Short mmCIF file of N, CA and C and ligand atoms in Angstrom, two decimals:
data_model
loop_
_atom_site.label_atom_id
_atom_site.label_comp_id
_atom_site.label_asym_id
_atom_site.label_seq_id
_atom_site.Cartn_x
_atom_site.Cartn_y
_atom_site.Cartn_z
N MET A 7 -0.74 -1.09 -19.60
CA MET A 7 -1.19 -0.25 -20.71
C MET A 7 -2.07 0.89 -20.18
N SER A 8 -1.90 2.07 -20.76
CA SER A 8 -2.68 3.20 -20.23
C SER A 8 -4.14 3.11 -20.66
N ASP A 9 -4.98 3.85 -19.93
CA ASP A 9 -6.42 3.83 -20.22
C ASP A 9 -6.72 4.35 -21.62
N ARG A 10 -7.71 3.75 -22.24
CA ARG A 10 -8.15 4.24 -23.54
C ARG A 10 -9.29 5.24 -23.29
N VAL A 11 -8.97 6.50 -23.58
CA VAL A 11 -9.93 7.58 -23.28
C VAL A 11 -10.42 8.18 -24.59
N ALA A 12 -11.74 8.42 -24.67
CA ALA A 12 -12.33 9.01 -25.87
C ALA A 12 -13.21 10.19 -25.48
N ILE A 13 -13.32 11.15 -26.39
CA ILE A 13 -14.34 12.19 -26.19
C ILE A 13 -15.47 11.96 -27.18
N TYR A 14 -16.66 12.39 -26.79
CA TYR A 14 -17.81 12.39 -27.70
C TYR A 14 -18.37 13.81 -27.69
N PRO A 15 -17.91 14.65 -28.65
CA PRO A 15 -18.33 16.04 -28.66
C PRO A 15 -19.62 16.25 -29.45
N GLY A 16 -20.40 17.25 -29.04
CA GLY A 16 -21.61 17.57 -29.78
C GLY A 16 -22.33 18.74 -29.15
N SER A 17 -23.45 19.10 -29.77
CA SER A 17 -24.23 20.20 -29.18
C SER A 17 -25.31 19.67 -28.23
N PHE A 18 -25.86 18.52 -28.54
CA PHE A 18 -26.82 17.85 -27.63
C PHE A 18 -27.93 18.82 -27.20
N ASP A 19 -28.62 19.36 -28.18
CA ASP A 19 -29.66 20.39 -27.93
C ASP A 19 -31.04 19.91 -28.37
N PRO A 20 -31.67 19.02 -27.65
CA PRO A 20 -31.27 18.35 -26.41
C PRO A 20 -30.69 16.97 -26.73
N PRO A 21 -30.19 16.26 -25.71
CA PRO A 21 -29.76 14.87 -25.92
C PRO A 21 -30.94 14.01 -26.38
N THR A 22 -30.68 13.12 -27.34
CA THR A 22 -31.72 12.21 -27.82
C THR A 22 -31.30 10.77 -27.54
N ASN A 23 -32.22 9.85 -27.80
CA ASN A 23 -31.87 8.43 -27.63
C ASN A 23 -30.78 7.99 -28.62
N GLY A 24 -30.70 8.68 -29.75
CA GLY A 24 -29.64 8.38 -30.72
C GLY A 24 -28.27 8.71 -30.14
N HIS A 25 -28.17 9.90 -29.51
CA HIS A 25 -26.92 10.28 -28.83
C HIS A 25 -26.58 9.26 -27.73
N LEU A 26 -27.61 8.90 -26.96
CA LEU A 26 -27.35 8.03 -25.79
C LEU A 26 -26.96 6.62 -26.20
N ASP A 27 -27.45 6.19 -27.36
CA ASP A 27 -27.04 4.90 -27.88
C ASP A 27 -25.53 4.94 -28.21
N ILE A 28 -25.10 6.05 -28.77
CA ILE A 28 -23.66 6.20 -29.08
C ILE A 28 -22.85 6.22 -27.77
N VAL A 29 -23.37 6.91 -26.77
CA VAL A 29 -22.67 6.98 -25.47
C VAL A 29 -22.54 5.57 -24.89
N GLU A 30 -23.64 4.84 -24.91
CA GLU A 30 -23.64 3.50 -24.30
C GLU A 30 -22.65 2.57 -25.00
N ARG A 31 -22.66 2.62 -26.33
CA ARG A 31 -21.75 1.74 -27.08
C ARG A 31 -20.30 2.17 -26.88
N SER A 32 -20.07 3.49 -26.78
CA SER A 32 -18.71 3.99 -26.56
C SER A 32 -18.21 3.58 -25.18
N ALA A 33 -19.10 3.59 -24.21
CA ALA A 33 -18.73 3.23 -22.84
C ALA A 33 -18.25 1.79 -22.76
N ARG A 34 -18.73 0.97 -23.69
CA ARG A 34 -18.27 -0.43 -23.74
C ARG A 34 -16.93 -0.56 -24.46
N LEU A 35 -16.68 0.37 -25.38
CA LEU A 35 -15.46 0.29 -26.19
C LEU A 35 -14.23 0.90 -25.51
N PHE A 36 -14.48 1.91 -24.64
CA PHE A 36 -13.36 2.65 -24.06
C PHE A 36 -13.38 2.57 -22.54
N ASP A 37 -12.19 2.78 -21.93
CA ASP A 37 -12.12 2.79 -20.47
C ASP A 37 -12.87 3.99 -19.90
N ARG A 38 -12.71 5.12 -20.59
CA ARG A 38 -13.36 6.35 -20.11
C ARG A 38 -13.85 7.14 -21.32
N VAL A 39 -15.07 7.67 -21.19
CA VAL A 39 -15.62 8.50 -22.27
C VAL A 39 -15.99 9.85 -21.67
N VAL A 40 -15.51 10.92 -22.30
CA VAL A 40 -15.88 12.25 -21.83
C VAL A 40 -16.78 12.88 -22.90
N VAL A 41 -18.03 13.08 -22.53
CA VAL A 41 -18.98 13.72 -23.45
C VAL A 41 -18.71 15.22 -23.35
N GLY A 42 -18.45 15.84 -24.49
CA GLY A 42 -18.16 17.28 -24.53
C GLY A 42 -19.36 18.03 -25.06
N VAL A 43 -19.95 18.85 -24.21
CA VAL A 43 -21.12 19.63 -24.62
C VAL A 43 -20.62 21.01 -25.07
N GLY A 44 -20.78 21.29 -26.35
CA GLY A 44 -20.26 22.54 -26.93
C GLY A 44 -20.91 23.76 -26.29
N ARG A 45 -20.07 24.69 -25.85
CA ARG A 45 -20.61 25.85 -25.13
C ARG A 45 -20.89 27.01 -26.07
N ASN A 46 -19.88 27.41 -26.83
CA ASN A 46 -20.09 28.57 -27.72
C ASN A 46 -20.25 28.08 -29.15
N LEU A 47 -21.44 27.65 -29.48
CA LEU A 47 -21.66 27.05 -30.79
C LEU A 47 -22.06 28.10 -31.80
N ALA A 48 -21.70 27.86 -33.06
CA ALA A 48 -22.10 28.78 -34.12
C ALA A 48 -23.62 28.73 -34.27
N LYS A 49 -24.21 27.55 -34.01
CA LYS A 49 -25.65 27.46 -34.20
C LYS A 49 -26.40 27.84 -32.94
N LYS A 50 -27.58 28.42 -33.16
CA LYS A 50 -28.42 28.87 -32.05
C LYS A 50 -29.01 27.65 -31.34
N THR A 51 -28.96 27.63 -30.03
CA THR A 51 -29.51 26.48 -29.31
C THR A 51 -30.75 26.89 -28.53
N VAL A 52 -31.62 25.91 -28.31
CA VAL A 52 -32.82 26.14 -27.51
C VAL A 52 -32.45 26.13 -26.03
N PHE A 53 -31.56 25.20 -25.67
CA PHE A 53 -31.15 25.07 -24.27
C PHE A 53 -29.77 25.70 -24.08
N THR A 54 -29.58 26.30 -22.90
CA THR A 54 -28.27 26.89 -22.60
C THR A 54 -27.28 25.75 -22.41
N ALA A 55 -26.01 26.10 -22.40
CA ALA A 55 -24.98 25.07 -22.22
C ALA A 55 -25.18 24.38 -20.87
N ASP A 56 -25.46 25.16 -19.83
CA ASP A 56 -25.65 24.55 -18.51
C ASP A 56 -26.82 23.58 -18.51
N GLU A 57 -27.90 23.94 -19.21
CA GLU A 57 -29.07 23.04 -19.28
C GLU A 57 -28.71 21.76 -20.05
N ARG A 58 -27.99 21.93 -21.16
CA ARG A 58 -27.64 20.75 -21.97
C ARG A 58 -26.70 19.83 -21.20
N ILE A 59 -25.80 20.44 -20.43
CA ILE A 59 -24.87 19.63 -19.61
C ILE A 59 -25.66 18.87 -18.54
N ALA A 60 -26.56 19.57 -17.87
CA ALA A 60 -27.34 18.92 -16.79
C ALA A 60 -28.18 17.77 -17.35
N LEU A 61 -28.81 17.99 -18.51
CA LEU A 61 -29.65 16.93 -19.12
C LEU A 61 -28.79 15.74 -19.50
N MET A 62 -27.63 16.00 -20.08
CA MET A 62 -26.74 14.92 -20.51
C MET A 62 -26.20 14.18 -19.30
N ARG A 63 -25.84 14.92 -18.24
CA ARG A 63 -25.30 14.27 -17.02
C ARG A 63 -26.33 13.31 -16.44
N GLU A 64 -27.57 13.78 -16.33
CA GLU A 64 -28.63 12.92 -15.77
C GLU A 64 -28.79 11.66 -16.62
N ALA A 65 -28.81 11.87 -17.94
CA ALA A 65 -29.06 10.75 -18.85
C ALA A 65 -27.89 9.75 -18.88
N CYS A 66 -26.69 10.21 -18.53
CA CYS A 66 -25.51 9.33 -18.57
C CYS A 66 -25.13 8.79 -17.20
N ALA A 67 -25.90 9.12 -16.20
CA ALA A 67 -25.52 8.81 -14.81
C ALA A 67 -25.32 7.31 -14.58
N LYS A 68 -26.01 6.49 -15.38
CA LYS A 68 -25.89 5.03 -15.16
C LYS A 68 -24.57 4.44 -15.68
N HIS A 69 -23.79 5.23 -16.39
CA HIS A 69 -22.51 4.74 -16.91
C HIS A 69 -21.37 5.29 -16.05
N PRO A 70 -20.77 4.46 -15.19
CA PRO A 70 -19.74 4.98 -14.30
C PRO A 70 -18.49 5.49 -15.00
N ASN A 71 -18.24 5.05 -16.23
CA ASN A 71 -17.01 5.50 -16.92
C ASN A 71 -17.29 6.63 -17.92
N VAL A 72 -18.47 7.26 -17.78
CA VAL A 72 -18.80 8.39 -18.67
C VAL A 72 -18.90 9.67 -17.85
N GLN A 73 -18.17 10.69 -18.30
CA GLN A 73 -18.27 12.01 -17.67
C GLN A 73 -18.83 12.99 -18.69
N VAL A 74 -19.44 14.06 -18.20
CA VAL A 74 -19.96 15.08 -19.11
C VAL A 74 -19.35 16.42 -18.73
N GLN A 75 -18.79 17.10 -19.72
CA GLN A 75 -18.13 18.39 -19.47
C GLN A 75 -18.48 19.38 -20.58
N ALA A 76 -18.37 20.66 -20.24
CA ALA A 76 -18.52 21.69 -21.28
C ALA A 76 -17.21 21.77 -22.06
N PHE A 77 -17.31 22.16 -23.33
CA PHE A 77 -16.06 22.46 -24.03
C PHE A 77 -16.25 23.61 -25.01
N ASP A 78 -15.16 24.35 -25.20
CA ASP A 78 -15.14 25.45 -26.16
C ASP A 78 -14.03 25.14 -27.15
N GLY A 79 -14.14 25.67 -28.31
CA GLY A 79 -13.02 25.57 -29.25
C GLY A 79 -12.96 24.26 -29.99
N LEU A 80 -11.73 23.89 -30.35
CA LEU A 80 -11.55 22.75 -31.24
C LEU A 80 -11.72 21.41 -30.52
N GLN A 81 -12.29 20.45 -31.23
CA GLN A 81 -12.45 19.10 -30.67
C GLN A 81 -11.09 18.51 -30.27
N VAL A 82 -10.07 18.72 -31.12
CA VAL A 82 -8.76 18.11 -30.81
C VAL A 82 -8.14 18.71 -29.55
N ASP A 83 -8.39 19.99 -29.31
CA ASP A 83 -7.86 20.62 -28.09
C ASP A 83 -8.59 20.08 -26.86
N PHE A 84 -9.89 19.88 -27.01
CA PHE A 84 -10.65 19.31 -25.89
C PHE A 84 -10.16 17.89 -25.61
N ALA A 85 -9.94 17.13 -26.68
CA ALA A 85 -9.44 15.75 -26.51
C ALA A 85 -8.12 15.77 -25.74
N LYS A 86 -7.20 16.63 -26.16
CA LYS A 86 -5.88 16.70 -25.50
C LYS A 86 -6.05 17.09 -24.03
N SER A 87 -6.97 18.02 -23.77
CA SER A 87 -7.11 18.53 -22.39
C SER A 87 -7.60 17.47 -21.42
N VAL A 88 -8.27 16.45 -21.93
CA VAL A 88 -8.74 15.38 -21.02
C VAL A 88 -7.94 14.08 -21.21
N GLY A 89 -6.87 14.17 -21.99
CA GLY A 89 -6.01 13.00 -22.20
C GLY A 89 -6.63 11.94 -23.09
N ALA A 90 -7.48 12.36 -24.04
CA ALA A 90 -8.14 11.40 -24.93
C ALA A 90 -7.37 11.26 -26.24
N ALA A 91 -7.27 10.03 -26.72
CA ALA A 91 -6.60 9.78 -28.00
C ALA A 91 -7.63 9.46 -29.10
N PHE A 92 -8.92 9.51 -28.76
CA PHE A 92 -9.97 9.16 -29.71
C PHE A 92 -11.10 10.18 -29.65
N ILE A 93 -11.68 10.43 -30.83
CA ILE A 93 -12.87 11.30 -30.90
C ILE A 93 -13.98 10.49 -31.55
N ILE A 94 -15.08 10.36 -30.84
CA ILE A 94 -16.21 9.57 -31.35
C ILE A 94 -17.23 10.49 -32.00
N ARG A 95 -17.75 10.06 -33.14
CA ARG A 95 -18.87 10.77 -33.76
C ARG A 95 -19.85 9.72 -34.26
N GLY A 96 -21.11 10.10 -34.33
CA GLY A 96 -22.14 9.19 -34.85
C GLY A 96 -22.43 9.53 -36.31
N ILE A 97 -22.76 8.52 -37.08
CA ILE A 97 -23.08 8.73 -38.50
C ILE A 97 -24.47 8.16 -38.78
N ARG A 98 -25.33 8.97 -39.34
CA ARG A 98 -26.65 8.48 -39.73
C ARG A 98 -26.76 8.29 -41.24
N ALA A 99 -26.57 9.36 -41.96
CA ALA A 99 -26.83 9.30 -43.41
C ALA A 99 -25.62 9.80 -44.17
N LEU A 100 -25.73 9.75 -45.49
CA LEU A 100 -24.64 10.25 -46.34
C LEU A 100 -24.31 11.70 -46.03
N SER A 101 -25.35 12.47 -45.70
CA SER A 101 -25.12 13.88 -45.38
C SER A 101 -24.23 14.00 -44.15
N ASP A 102 -24.43 13.16 -43.15
CA ASP A 102 -23.54 13.16 -41.98
C ASP A 102 -22.14 12.82 -42.43
N PHE A 103 -22.03 11.84 -43.33
CA PHE A 103 -20.72 11.36 -43.75
C PHE A 103 -19.88 12.48 -44.33
N GLU A 104 -20.48 13.26 -45.22
CA GLU A 104 -19.72 14.33 -45.88
C GLU A 104 -19.18 15.33 -44.88
N PHE A 105 -20.05 15.73 -43.98
CA PHE A 105 -19.67 16.70 -42.96
C PHE A 105 -18.57 16.13 -42.07
N GLU A 106 -18.78 14.89 -41.63
CA GLU A 106 -17.82 14.26 -40.71
C GLU A 106 -16.48 13.98 -41.40
N PHE A 107 -16.55 13.63 -42.67
CA PHE A 107 -15.34 13.33 -43.43
C PHE A 107 -14.44 14.57 -43.49
N GLU A 108 -15.10 15.71 -43.74
CA GLU A 108 -14.37 16.96 -43.83
C GLU A 108 -13.77 17.32 -42.46
N MET A 109 -14.60 17.21 -41.42
CA MET A 109 -14.12 17.58 -40.09
C MET A 109 -13.05 16.60 -39.61
N GLY A 110 -13.25 15.33 -39.90
CA GLY A 110 -12.28 14.31 -39.50
C GLY A 110 -10.93 14.55 -40.13
N ASN A 111 -10.94 14.95 -41.40
CA ASN A 111 -9.67 15.21 -42.08
C ASN A 111 -8.98 16.44 -41.52
N MET A 112 -9.78 17.43 -41.17
CA MET A 112 -9.20 18.63 -40.55
C MET A 112 -8.60 18.26 -39.19
N ASN A 113 -9.32 17.46 -38.42
CA ASN A 113 -8.80 17.04 -37.11
C ASN A 113 -7.49 16.27 -37.26
N ARG A 114 -7.43 15.44 -38.28
CA ARG A 114 -6.21 14.64 -38.50
C ARG A 114 -5.01 15.54 -38.79
N ARG A 115 -5.28 16.61 -39.58
CA ARG A 115 -4.20 17.55 -39.87
C ARG A 115 -3.74 18.28 -38.62
N LEU A 116 -4.74 18.65 -37.80
CA LEU A 116 -4.43 19.42 -36.60
C LEU A 116 -3.72 18.57 -35.55
N ALA A 117 -4.13 17.31 -35.45
CA ALA A 117 -3.60 16.44 -34.39
C ALA A 117 -3.53 15.01 -34.90
N PRO A 118 -2.44 14.68 -35.62
CA PRO A 118 -2.36 13.35 -36.26
C PRO A 118 -2.41 12.19 -35.26
N GLY A 119 -2.09 12.45 -34.00
CA GLY A 119 -2.09 11.36 -33.01
C GLY A 119 -3.48 11.01 -32.49
N ILE A 120 -4.45 11.81 -32.85
CA ILE A 120 -5.81 11.55 -32.34
C ILE A 120 -6.63 10.86 -33.43
N GLU A 121 -7.22 9.73 -33.08
CA GLU A 121 -7.95 8.93 -34.07
C GLU A 121 -9.45 9.23 -33.98
N MET A 122 -10.06 9.41 -35.15
CA MET A 122 -11.53 9.58 -35.20
C MET A 122 -12.17 8.20 -35.19
N VAL A 123 -13.24 8.04 -34.45
CA VAL A 123 -13.97 6.77 -34.41
C VAL A 123 -15.43 7.07 -34.73
N TYR A 124 -15.93 6.42 -35.79
CA TYR A 124 -17.32 6.69 -36.23
C TYR A 124 -18.20 5.49 -35.91
N LEU A 125 -19.25 5.73 -35.17
CA LEU A 125 -20.18 4.65 -34.88
C LEU A 125 -21.43 4.87 -35.71
N MET A 126 -21.82 3.82 -36.43
CA MET A 126 -23.00 3.88 -37.28
C MET A 126 -24.24 3.86 -36.39
N THR A 127 -25.19 4.71 -36.69
CA THR A 127 -26.41 4.75 -35.89
C THR A 127 -27.11 3.39 -35.87
N ALA A 128 -27.78 3.12 -34.77
CA ALA A 128 -28.65 1.95 -34.74
C ALA A 128 -29.85 2.28 -35.64
N PRO A 129 -30.37 1.30 -36.40
CA PRO A 129 -31.41 1.62 -37.39
C PRO A 129 -32.62 2.35 -36.81
N GLU A 130 -32.93 2.05 -35.55
CA GLU A 130 -34.12 2.72 -34.97
C GLU A 130 -33.89 4.22 -34.74
N TYR A 131 -32.63 4.65 -34.81
CA TYR A 131 -32.35 6.08 -34.60
C TYR A 131 -31.91 6.78 -35.87
N LEU A 132 -32.06 6.08 -36.98
CA LEU A 132 -31.58 6.60 -38.27
C LEU A 132 -32.16 7.97 -38.60
N PHE A 133 -33.44 8.16 -38.31
CA PHE A 133 -34.09 9.41 -38.68
C PHE A 133 -34.31 10.32 -37.48
N LEU A 134 -33.55 10.08 -36.43
CA LEU A 134 -33.73 10.86 -35.21
C LEU A 134 -32.68 11.96 -35.11
N SER A 135 -33.14 13.18 -34.98
CA SER A 135 -32.21 14.30 -34.76
C SER A 135 -32.81 15.23 -33.71
N ALA A 136 -31.95 15.99 -33.06
CA ALA A 136 -32.42 16.95 -32.05
C ALA A 136 -33.37 17.97 -32.69
N SER A 137 -33.09 18.35 -33.93
CA SER A 137 -33.96 19.32 -34.61
C SER A 137 -35.37 18.79 -34.79
N ARG A 138 -35.47 17.51 -35.23
CA ARG A 138 -36.81 16.93 -35.44
C ARG A 138 -37.55 16.84 -34.11
N VAL A 139 -36.83 16.51 -33.04
CA VAL A 139 -37.45 16.42 -31.72
C VAL A 139 -38.04 17.77 -31.33
N LYS A 140 -37.27 18.84 -31.54
CA LYS A 140 -37.73 20.18 -31.18
C LYS A 140 -38.94 20.58 -32.01
N GLU A 141 -38.93 20.16 -33.27
CA GLU A 141 -40.05 20.46 -34.16
C GLU A 141 -41.32 19.78 -33.66
N LEU A 142 -41.17 18.48 -33.30
CA LEU A 142 -42.32 17.73 -32.79
C LEU A 142 -42.89 18.39 -31.54
N VAL A 143 -42.00 18.79 -30.65
CA VAL A 143 -42.45 19.42 -29.40
C VAL A 143 -43.19 20.72 -29.71
N ALA A 144 -42.65 21.49 -30.63
CA ALA A 144 -43.26 22.77 -30.99
C ALA A 144 -44.68 22.57 -31.50
N PHE A 145 -44.93 21.43 -32.15
CA PHE A 145 -46.28 21.15 -32.68
C PHE A 145 -47.10 20.31 -31.72
N GLY A 146 -46.60 20.14 -30.51
CA GLY A 146 -47.38 19.46 -29.47
C GLY A 146 -47.41 17.95 -29.57
N ALA A 147 -46.54 17.36 -30.39
CA ALA A 147 -46.52 15.90 -30.53
C ALA A 147 -45.67 15.29 -29.41
N PRO A 148 -46.02 14.07 -28.96
CA PRO A 148 -45.21 13.45 -27.91
C PRO A 148 -43.84 13.02 -28.43
N VAL A 149 -42.84 13.15 -27.57
CA VAL A 149 -41.47 12.79 -27.99
C VAL A 149 -40.85 11.73 -27.09
N ASP A 150 -41.69 11.13 -26.24
CA ASP A 150 -41.16 10.17 -25.25
C ASP A 150 -40.40 9.00 -25.88
N ALA A 151 -40.73 8.67 -27.12
CA ALA A 151 -40.06 7.53 -27.77
C ALA A 151 -38.67 7.92 -28.27
N TYR A 152 -38.36 9.21 -28.29
CA TYR A 152 -37.13 9.66 -28.95
C TYR A 152 -36.06 10.22 -28.02
N VAL A 153 -36.48 10.56 -26.81
CA VAL A 153 -35.52 11.18 -25.87
C VAL A 153 -35.63 10.49 -24.52
N PRO A 154 -34.58 10.61 -23.67
CA PRO A 154 -34.68 10.00 -22.35
C PRO A 154 -35.75 10.72 -21.51
N PRO A 155 -36.27 10.06 -20.47
CA PRO A 155 -37.38 10.63 -19.69
C PRO A 155 -37.10 12.03 -19.13
N ASN A 156 -35.86 12.27 -18.67
CA ASN A 156 -35.58 13.60 -18.10
C ASN A 156 -35.68 14.70 -19.16
N VAL A 157 -35.30 14.37 -20.39
CA VAL A 157 -35.37 15.36 -21.48
C VAL A 157 -36.84 15.59 -21.88
N ALA A 158 -37.61 14.50 -21.95
CA ALA A 158 -39.04 14.63 -22.31
C ALA A 158 -39.73 15.54 -21.29
N LYS A 159 -39.40 15.34 -20.03
CA LYS A 159 -40.02 16.14 -18.96
C LYS A 159 -39.63 17.62 -19.10
N ARG A 160 -38.38 17.84 -19.37
CA ARG A 160 -37.87 19.21 -19.51
C ARG A 160 -38.51 19.90 -20.72
N LEU A 161 -38.67 19.16 -21.81
CA LEU A 161 -39.27 19.73 -23.01
C LEU A 161 -40.72 20.11 -22.76
N ARG A 162 -41.42 19.23 -22.02
CA ARG A 162 -42.84 19.53 -21.70
C ARG A 162 -42.94 20.78 -20.83
N ALA A 163 -42.03 20.88 -19.87
CA ALA A 163 -42.04 22.04 -18.97
C ALA A 163 -41.79 23.32 -19.76
N GLN A 164 -40.86 23.25 -20.66
CA GLN A 164 -40.49 24.41 -21.49
C GLN A 164 -41.69 24.84 -22.35
N MET A 165 -42.37 23.85 -22.92
CA MET A 165 -43.54 24.12 -23.75
C MET A 165 -44.61 24.83 -22.94
N GLY A 166 -44.82 24.32 -21.72
CA GLY A 166 -45.85 24.89 -20.85
C GLY A 166 -45.57 26.34 -20.54
N LYS A 167 -44.30 26.67 -20.41
CA LYS A 167 -43.92 28.04 -20.02
C LYS A 167 -44.09 29.04 -21.16
N GLN A 168 -43.35 28.80 -22.24
CA GLN A 168 -43.34 29.85 -23.28
C GLN A 168 -43.31 29.29 -24.69
N GLY A 169 -43.55 28.01 -24.82
CA GLY A 169 -43.41 27.42 -26.14
C GLY A 169 -41.95 27.19 -26.40
N LEU A 170 -41.66 26.57 -27.51
CA LEU A 170 -40.26 26.23 -27.79
C LEU A 170 -39.86 26.92 -29.07
N ARG A 171 -38.83 27.78 -28.97
CA ARG A 171 -38.29 28.34 -30.20
C ARG A 171 -37.40 27.26 -30.78
N THR A 172 -37.85 26.59 -31.81
CA THR A 172 -37.16 25.37 -32.20
C THR A 172 -35.76 25.61 -32.75
N GLY A 173 -35.54 26.71 -33.43
CA GLY A 173 -34.23 26.91 -34.06
C GLY A 173 -33.97 25.82 -35.09
N ALA A 174 -35.03 25.06 -35.45
CA ALA A 174 -34.83 23.87 -36.28
C ALA A 174 -34.28 24.20 -37.66
N THR A 175 -34.60 25.38 -38.16
CA THR A 175 -34.10 25.68 -39.50
C THR A 175 -32.62 26.04 -39.45
N GLU A 176 -32.19 26.69 -38.34
CA GLU A 176 -30.77 27.06 -38.24
C GLU A 176 -29.94 25.85 -37.87
N ALA A 177 -30.47 25.04 -36.91
CA ALA A 177 -29.66 23.95 -36.38
C ALA A 177 -29.73 22.77 -37.32
N ASN A 178 -28.66 22.57 -38.03
CA ASN A 178 -28.64 21.48 -39.00
C ASN A 178 -28.07 20.22 -38.35
N ASP A 179 -28.80 19.67 -37.37
CA ASP A 179 -28.26 18.50 -36.66
C ASP A 179 -29.18 17.32 -36.80
P1 ADP B 204 -22.94 18.50 -33.64
O1 ADP B 204 -23.53 19.88 -33.66
O2 ADP B 204 -21.51 18.47 -33.19
O3 ADP B 204 -23.16 17.70 -34.89
P2 ADP B 204 -25.03 16.92 -32.37
O4 ADP B 204 -25.48 17.05 -30.96
O5 ADP B 204 -25.98 17.26 -33.44
O6 ADP B 204 -23.70 17.78 -32.45
O7 ADP B 204 -24.51 15.45 -32.63
C1 ADP B 204 -23.41 14.93 -31.94
C2 ADP B 204 -22.97 13.65 -32.64
O8 ADP B 204 -23.99 12.66 -32.52
C3 ADP B 204 -22.72 13.80 -34.14
O9 ADP B 204 -21.63 12.96 -34.49
C4 ADP B 204 -24.00 13.31 -34.76
O10 ADP B 204 -23.78 12.81 -36.07
C5 ADP B 204 -24.36 12.19 -33.80
N1 ADP B 204 -25.79 11.88 -33.81
C6 ADP B 204 -26.83 12.73 -33.72
N2 ADP B 204 -28.00 12.07 -33.77
C7 ADP B 204 -27.70 10.76 -33.91
C8 ADP B 204 -28.46 9.54 -34.05
N3 ADP B 204 -29.80 9.56 -34.09
N4 ADP B 204 -27.80 8.37 -34.18
C9 ADP B 204 -26.44 8.36 -34.17
N5 ADP B 204 -25.66 9.45 -34.05
C10 ADP B 204 -26.27 10.64 -33.93
#
């Protein structure tokens, strides 16, 4: 039987423990998981694509079957390009559901052979979003409980340099 390959696409601006929980659980479910870091996103990001990729790569390094790559364009095209038959998304609240339901249905129309897989957030990450993390950092609050150590370090360094333009109001994540 061929390998079961999945993509986990997102903006990851920055990666949080909620994202990493989804990565870890996906790594157990699939033979190979390719995390797709969106490069040309409609929403403004605090970190460049290269920075988001580097942070995600470091945070996923302990999973041998997880790779991190940049992607542009449609999720289904990215899935096809890496030979994935599954697209993983995380769901926190009803608001996530509506958005994901719409996107999932569009993906199904575009590529009926690709299955969407939704993993429910772990309760401890229910209220965790990259936007809230950026907001906390902007107000000088510690974020070590919400992001992996490499991201916390990077956020502190960024704050020290020029402060953090949170983009929290634009980025609805
Ligand atoms: P996007 O801009 O594509 O929504 P994000 O980086 O915001 O990218 O999120 C990527 C995926 O991870 C989405 O499916 C999102 O719902 C999910 N996600 C984000 N935060 C959490 C969390 N705390 N718990 C579970 N899933 C999450």
